[in-house]
Amino acid sequence: MEISGHTQLLCLIGSPVGHSGSPAMYNYSFDRLGLDYAYLAFDVKEEETADAFQALRLFGAKGFNITMPCKTAALRCCDELSTAARLIGAVNTVVNEGGRLIGHNTDGLGWVRGCRASGFDISGKKMMIAGSGGAATAIAITAALEGLGELAIFAQRDHFFANAEATVEKIRGHVPGCKVSLYDLADKERFYAEISNSDIFTNATRVGMKPMDEMSLIEDKSAFRKDLVVSDVVYNPRTTKLLADAQAAGCRNVPGISMLLWQGVEAFRLYTGLDMPVEEVREKYFSE
């Protein structure tokens, strides 16, 4: 890939970004499709978000991805927001449309696309999700927007519980066709009762990630059924204890690395209008 005076800039902002695989993934895809784009990563602190937006607008950047800790601050810097970004309350992808910076959130859609790629269509189905953070919010709201029939949210009664309550109100107000309820994660009787009549269980907590990699929210393995789909947002390790137990019980799994891949695919489409060479990217950057 040769950079010229016509090469268009795309990038990632956030902190830290040195570990990110996005530059390699995007630049490989640009090269494969013959697109004159270059993708870089810039370390930007949360308080520098507005300055970064101003600079990228001035430079005429085609677009940019946003990672922590800048996703929420980015909301105030966009000229326009997609419905998903506005309801989720965070932006992870910005597209420059003639000088107007349009904020999107592809995290939840990445999860939906990951489910579809695994052969599971969420339309009309019931999901039980554990968590109240950014990933849980993105998945819950996007799933509702994409046709989920019913949603049971389980969250810890801590200072993040208000996030889950806000998510419930947003879904009830904007997607009335999706029935939604909220429960205390500590209520184990209700927890297992909801699993028993759900089509998919999603872990959107940190349980399963180091130093909790030997833990799973589903301790009673009899809760796993062959017709239950199990997904996890944790992608390090690739196969969490939750997914290993589910797989052993014959459940279909949707791993966290799938969400990471497909949110990038959606952002690529927003930038270029084209499909990323998904299978090549998956094999090159997302295989174990």
Tab-separated table of C-alpha atoms in Angstrom:
chain	number	residue	atom	x	y	z
A	1	MET	CA	0.000	0.000	0.000
A	2	GLU	CA	1.440	3.354	-1.074
A	3	ILE	CA	0.334	6.597	0.577
A	4	SER	CA	-0.247	9.506	-1.789
A	5	GLY	CA	-1.643	13.008	-1.607
A	6	HIS	CA	-5.088	11.481	-2.252
A	7	THR	CA	-4.971	8.875	0.526
A	8	GLN	CA	-7.882	9.298	2.932
A	9	LEU	CA	-7.343	9.080	6.685
A	10	LEU	CA	-9.205	6.809	9.089
A	11	CYS	CA	-8.102	6.134	12.637
A	12	LEU	CA	-8.755	4.967	16.165
A	13	ILE	CA	-8.774	7.334	19.139
A	14	GLY	CA	-8.761	6.405	22.819
A	15	SER	CA	-6.260	5.376	25.482
A	16	PRO	CA	-4.414	3.088	25.495
A	17	VAL	CA	-4.427	2.113	21.802
A	18	GLY	CA	-0.971	0.608	21.343
A	19	HIS	CA	-2.344	-2.926	21.744
A	20	SER	CA	-5.165	-2.460	19.205
A	21	GLY	CA	-5.433	-4.778	16.229
A	22	SER	CA	-7.648	-2.325	14.326
A	23	PRO	CA	-4.892	-0.709	12.200
A	24	ALA	CA	-3.720	-4.091	10.910
A	25	MET	CA	-7.276	-5.313	10.247
A	26	TYR	CA	-8.425	-2.197	8.419
A	27	ASN	CA	-5.228	-1.616	6.420
A	28	TYR	CA	-5.201	-5.246	5.295
A	29	SER	CA	-8.825	-4.872	4.115
A	30	PHE	CA	-8.098	-1.597	2.306
A	31	ASP	CA	-5.173	-3.238	0.528
A	32	ARG	CA	-7.220	-6.323	-0.459
A	33	LEU	CA	-9.999	-4.159	-1.903
A	34	GLY	CA	-7.686	-1.630	-3.557
A	35	LEU	CA	-8.938	1.312	-1.472
A	36	ASP	CA	-6.745	4.389	-1.068
A	37	TYR	CA	-7.219	4.692	2.701
A	38	ALA	CA	-4.783	4.524	5.611
A	39	TYR	CA	-5.750	3.659	9.205
A	40	LEU	CA	-3.740	4.888	12.206
A	41	ALA	CA	-4.158	4.902	15.997
A	42	PHE	CA	-3.868	8.010	18.195
A	43	ASP	CA	-3.623	7.942	21.985
A	44	VAL	CA	-6.287	10.394	23.154
A	45	LYS	CA	-7.339	10.898	26.773
A	46	GLU	CA	-10.996	11.471	27.672
A	47	GLU	CA	-10.494	15.202	28.320
A	48	GLU	CA	-8.864	15.509	24.871
A	49	THR	CA	-11.823	14.052	22.958
A	50	ALA	CA	-13.244	17.391	21.769
A	51	ASP	CA	-9.805	18.544	20.583
A	52	ALA	CA	-9.337	15.276	18.682
A	53	PHE	CA	-12.705	15.730	16.959
A	54	GLN	CA	-11.773	19.266	15.962
A	55	ALA	CA	-8.416	18.139	14.572
A	56	LEU	CA	-9.866	15.214	12.609
A	57	ARG	CA	-12.590	17.446	11.168
A	58	LEU	CA	-9.903	19.950	10.112
A	59	PHE	CA	-7.817	17.180	8.530
A	60	GLY	CA	-10.851	15.929	6.612
A	61	ALA	CA	-10.599	12.417	8.066
A	62	LYS	CA	-13.008	10.023	6.349
A	63	GLY	CA	-13.994	8.682	9.767
A	64	PHE	CA	-12.691	7.229	12.992
A	65	ASN	CA	-13.333	4.620	15.640
A	66	ILE	CA	-13.498	5.473	19.338
A	67	THR	CA	-12.507	3.239	22.219
A	68	MET	CA	-12.431	3.782	25.957
A	69	PRO	CA	-12.366	6.176	27.700
A	70	CYS	CA	-13.731	8.501	24.995
A	71	LYS	CA	-16.986	6.811	23.915
A	72	THR	CA	-19.307	8.836	26.150
A	73	ALA	CA	-17.501	12.158	25.687
A	74	ALA	CA	-17.814	11.645	21.923
A	75	LEU	CA	-21.612	12.046	22.154
A	76	ARG	CA	-21.274	15.791	22.751
A	77	CYS	CA	-18.825	16.223	19.886
A	78	CYS	CA	-20.938	14.786	17.062
A	79	ASP	CA	-23.125	16.866	14.761
A	80	GLU	CA	-25.666	14.053	14.523
A	81	LEU	CA	-26.268	10.682	16.184
A	82	SER	CA	-27.732	7.429	14.939
A	83	THR	CA	-30.715	6.108	16.872
A	84	ALA	CA	-28.586	3.351	18.418
A	85	ALA	CA	-25.805	5.736	19.521
A	86	ARG	CA	-28.316	8.155	21.036
A	87	LEU	CA	-30.133	5.455	23.021
A	88	ILE	CA	-26.978	3.604	24.068
A	89	GLY	CA	-25.350	6.856	25.156
A	90	ALA	CA	-21.985	6.130	23.563
A	91	VAL	CA	-20.286	6.483	20.179
A	92	ASN	CA	-17.682	4.076	18.821
A	93	THR	CA	-17.715	5.035	15.125
A	94	VAL	CA	-17.823	8.457	13.475
A	95	VAL	CA	-18.331	9.064	9.761
A	96	ASN	CA	-17.440	12.396	8.164
A	97	GLU	CA	-20.231	13.255	5.741
A	98	GLY	CA	-19.188	16.444	3.981
A	99	GLY	CA	-17.819	17.986	7.156
A	100	ARG	CA	-20.650	16.773	9.407
A	101	LEU	CA	-19.516	14.208	11.973
A	102	ILE	CA	-22.159	11.491	12.356
A	103	GLY	CA	-21.864	9.299	15.454
A	104	HIS	CA	-22.774	5.612	15.386
A	105	ASN	CA	-22.492	2.682	17.777
A	106	THR	CA	-21.670	-0.622	16.086
A	107	ASP	CA	-20.942	-2.596	19.284
A	108	GLY	CA	-24.462	-3.963	19.684
A	109	LEU	CA	-24.859	-4.598	15.968
A	110	GLY	CA	-21.563	-6.461	16.066
A	111	TRP	CA	-23.111	-8.770	18.661
A	112	VAL	CA	-26.249	-9.234	16.522
A	113	ARG	CA	-24.162	-9.982	13.420
A	114	GLY	CA	-22.106	-12.448	15.459
A	115	CYS	CA	-25.299	-14.280	16.443
A	116	ARG	CA	-26.454	-14.398	12.836
A	117	ALA	CA	-23.064	-15.669	11.673
A	118	SER	CA	-23.437	-18.467	14.244
A	119	GLY	CA	-26.808	-19.394	12.754
A	120	PHE	CA	-29.006	-17.775	15.406
A	121	ASP	CA	-31.617	-15.145	14.485
A	122	ILE	CA	-32.704	-13.058	17.482
A	123	SER	CA	-35.985	-11.914	15.875
A	124	GLY	CA	-38.911	-12.635	18.190
A	125	LYS	CA	-36.675	-14.532	20.635
A	126	LYS	CA	-36.202	-14.087	24.374
A	127	MET	CA	-32.794	-13.141	25.741
A	128	MET	CA	-31.510	-13.071	29.279
A	129	ILE	CA	-28.511	-10.774	29.720
A	130	ALA	CA	-26.303	-10.209	32.761
A	131	GLY	CA	-24.620	-6.830	33.163
A	132	SER	CA	-25.293	-3.097	33.224
A	133	GLY	CA	-22.139	-1.603	31.691
A	134	GLY	CA	-21.426	-0.301	28.219
A	135	ALA	CA	-21.423	-3.670	26.451
A	136	ALA	CA	-24.643	-4.786	28.148
A	137	THR	CA	-26.364	-1.502	27.249
A	138	ALA	CA	-25.243	-1.664	23.606
A	139	ILE	CA	-26.353	-5.268	23.216
A	140	ALA	CA	-29.706	-4.831	24.980
A	141	ILE	CA	-30.761	-1.721	23.080
A	142	THR	CA	-29.526	-2.878	19.679
A	143	ALA	CA	-31.110	-6.307	20.111
A	144	ALA	CA	-34.442	-4.617	20.885
A	145	LEU	CA	-34.083	-2.377	17.826
A	146	GLU	CA	-33.245	-5.431	15.709
A	147	GLY	CA	-36.399	-7.331	16.625
A	148	LEU	CA	-35.790	-9.143	19.911
A	149	GLY	CA	-39.128	-10.204	21.376
A	150	GLU	CA	-38.359	-10.250	25.102
A	151	LEU	CA	-35.461	-9.264	27.324
A	152	ALA	CA	-34.656	-10.086	30.947
A	153	ILE	CA	-31.814	-7.988	32.365
A	154	PHE	CA	-29.938	-9.067	35.501
A	155	ALA	CA	-27.684	-6.495	37.151
A	156	GLN	CA	-25.872	-6.060	40.439
A	157	ARG	CA	-27.455	-3.574	42.815
A	158	ASP	CA	-24.447	-1.271	42.824
A	159	HIS	CA	-23.853	2.250	41.484
A	160	PHE	CA	-24.253	0.891	37.911
A	161	PHE	CA	-27.769	-0.442	38.565
A	162	ALA	CA	-29.190	2.916	37.474
A	163	ASN	CA	-27.731	2.235	34.017
A	164	ALA	CA	-29.839	-0.903	33.750
A	165	GLU	CA	-32.936	0.970	34.924
A	166	ALA	CA	-32.321	3.633	32.271
A	167	THR	CA	-31.907	0.943	29.603
A	168	VAL	CA	-35.257	-0.570	30.549
A	169	GLU	CA	-36.990	2.808	30.263
A	170	LYS	CA	-35.378	3.542	26.892
A	171	ILE	CA	-36.488	0.216	25.455
A	172	ARG	CA	-40.018	0.613	26.813
A	173	GLY	CA	-40.216	4.119	25.394
A	174	HIS	CA	-38.669	3.524	21.969
A	175	VAL	CA	-39.188	-0.192	21.264
A	176	PRO	CA	-42.523	-1.081	22.876
A	177	GLY	CA	-42.670	-4.311	20.886
A	178	CYS	CA	-39.884	-5.736	23.032
A	179	LYS	CA	-41.008	-6.824	26.501
A	180	VAL	CA	-38.288	-5.971	29.021
A	181	SER	CA	-37.809	-6.665	32.737
A	182	LEU	CA	-35.033	-6.017	35.264
A	183	TYR	CA	-33.908	-8.231	38.147
A	184	ASP	CA	-31.246	-8.321	40.838
A	185	LEU	CA	-28.321	-10.530	39.769
A	186	ALA	CA	-28.172	-11.844	43.340
A	187	ASP	CA	-31.663	-13.380	42.998
A	188	LYS	CA	-30.538	-16.884	42.015
A	189	GLU	CA	-34.017	-18.370	42.031
A	190	ARG	CA	-35.223	-15.841	39.461
A	191	PHE	CA	-31.908	-16.107	37.603
A	192	TYR	CA	-32.329	-19.822	36.892
A	193	ALA	CA	-36.067	-19.485	36.285
A	194	GLU	CA	-35.402	-16.962	33.513
A	195	ILE	CA	-32.697	-19.125	31.936
A	196	SER	CA	-35.160	-22.004	31.748
A	197	ASN	CA	-37.444	-20.123	29.339
A	198	SER	CA	-34.920	-18.005	27.433
A	199	ASP	CA	-33.620	-18.708	23.931
A	200	ILE	CA	-30.242	-17.079	24.547
A	201	PHE	CA	-28.160	-16.208	27.600
A	202	THR	CA	-25.555	-13.450	27.315
A	203	ASN	CA	-22.834	-12.668	29.816
A	204	ALA	CA	-21.981	-8.973	29.546
A	205	THR	CA	-20.099	-8.813	32.859
A	206	ARG	CA	-16.374	-9.219	33.571
A	207	VAL	CA	-16.908	-12.685	35.037
A	208	GLY	CA	-14.782	-15.052	32.977
A	209	MET	CA	-12.027	-12.486	32.439
A	210	LYS	CA	-8.804	-12.616	34.470
A	211	PRO	CA	-8.615	-12.808	37.449
A	212	MET	CA	-12.100	-14.371	37.296
A	213	ASP	CA	-11.279	-16.731	34.425
A	214	GLU	CA	-12.156	-19.816	36.496
A	215	MET	CA	-15.614	-18.428	37.252
A	216	SER	CA	-18.975	-18.522	35.471
A	217	LEU	CA	-22.291	-16.884	36.270
A	218	ILE	CA	-24.012	-20.185	35.552
A	219	GLU	CA	-22.780	-22.381	38.384
A	220	ASP	CA	-25.551	-24.970	38.083
A	221	LYS	CA	-24.657	-26.794	34.860
A	222	SER	CA	-28.101	-28.379	34.678
A	223	ALA	CA	-29.309	-24.961	33.444
A	224	PHE	CA	-27.630	-25.600	30.089
A	225	ARG	CA	-30.009	-27.045	27.479
A	226	LYS	CA	-29.154	-28.066	23.928
A	227	ASP	CA	-31.617	-25.498	22.568
A	228	LEU	CA	-30.046	-22.672	24.630
A	229	VAL	CA	-27.667	-20.330	22.807
A	230	VAL	CA	-24.908	-18.931	25.060
A	231	SER	CA	-22.905	-15.800	24.273
A	232	ASP	CA	-20.126	-14.019	26.114
A	233	VAL	CA	-18.625	-10.553	25.611
A	234	VAL	CA	-15.347	-11.661	27.238
A	235	TYR	CA	-12.819	-12.495	24.506
A	236	ASN	CA	-9.686	-13.055	26.559
A	237	PRO	CA	-9.649	-15.984	27.111
A	238	ARG	CA	-11.332	-16.873	23.818
A	239	THR	CA	-13.175	-19.771	25.436
A	240	THR	CA	-14.397	-18.703	28.863
A	241	LYS	CA	-15.536	-21.165	31.507
A	242	LEU	CA	-19.124	-20.225	30.636
A	243	LEU	CA	-18.607	-21.109	26.975
A	244	ALA	CA	-16.669	-24.279	27.783
A	245	ASP	CA	-19.453	-25.517	30.075
A	246	ALA	CA	-22.112	-24.576	27.518
A	247	GLN	CA	-20.258	-26.332	24.718
A	248	ALA	CA	-19.847	-29.462	26.829
A	249	ALA	CA	-23.629	-29.475	27.347
A	250	GLY	CA	-24.264	-29.206	23.595
A	251	CYS	CA	-25.270	-25.530	23.501
A	252	ARG	CA	-24.547	-23.284	20.533
A	253	ASN	CA	-21.953	-20.658	21.472
A	254	VAL	CA	-21.362	-17.062	20.326
A	255	PRO	CA	-17.868	-16.079	21.556
A	256	GLY	CA	-16.860	-12.549	22.495
A	257	ILE	CA	-14.256	-12.374	19.718
A	258	SER	CA	-17.147	-12.616	17.239
A	259	MET	CA	-18.652	-9.362	18.535
A	260	LEU	CA	-15.249	-7.692	18.239
A	261	LEU	CA	-14.896	-8.794	14.624
A	262	TRP	CA	-18.393	-7.900	13.464
A	263	GLN	CA	-18.491	-4.445	15.060
A	264	GLY	CA	-15.419	-3.704	12.932
A	265	VAL	CA	-17.144	-5.098	9.856
A	266	GLU	CA	-20.096	-2.757	10.450
A	267	ALA	CA	-17.801	0.260	10.894
A	268	PHE	CA	-15.956	-0.659	7.680
A	269	ARG	CA	-19.262	-0.685	5.810
A	270	LEU	CA	-20.172	2.740	7.211
A	271	TYR	CA	-16.818	4.148	6.051
A	272	THR	CA	-16.617	2.568	2.603
A	273	GLY	CA	-20.050	1.242	1.650
A	274	LEU	CA	-18.305	-2.095	1.026
A	275	ASP	CA	-18.034	-5.423	2.812
A	276	MET	CA	-14.794	-6.216	4.596
A	277	PRO	CA	-13.216	-9.511	3.427
A	278	VAL	CA	-14.544	-11.089	6.614
A	279	GLU	CA	-13.337	-14.666	6.249
A	280	GLU	CA	-9.797	-13.574	5.396
A	281	VAL	CA	-9.735	-11.103	8.293
A	282	ARG	CA	-11.152	-13.719	10.665
A	283	GLU	CA	-8.504	-16.255	9.671
A	284	LYS	CA	-5.633	-13.757	9.740
A	285	TYR	CA	-6.436	-11.763	12.900
A	286	PHE	CA	-9.105	-13.581	14.907
A	287	SER	CA	-8.146	-17.260	14.831
A	288	GLU	CA	-6.452	-18.697	17.899
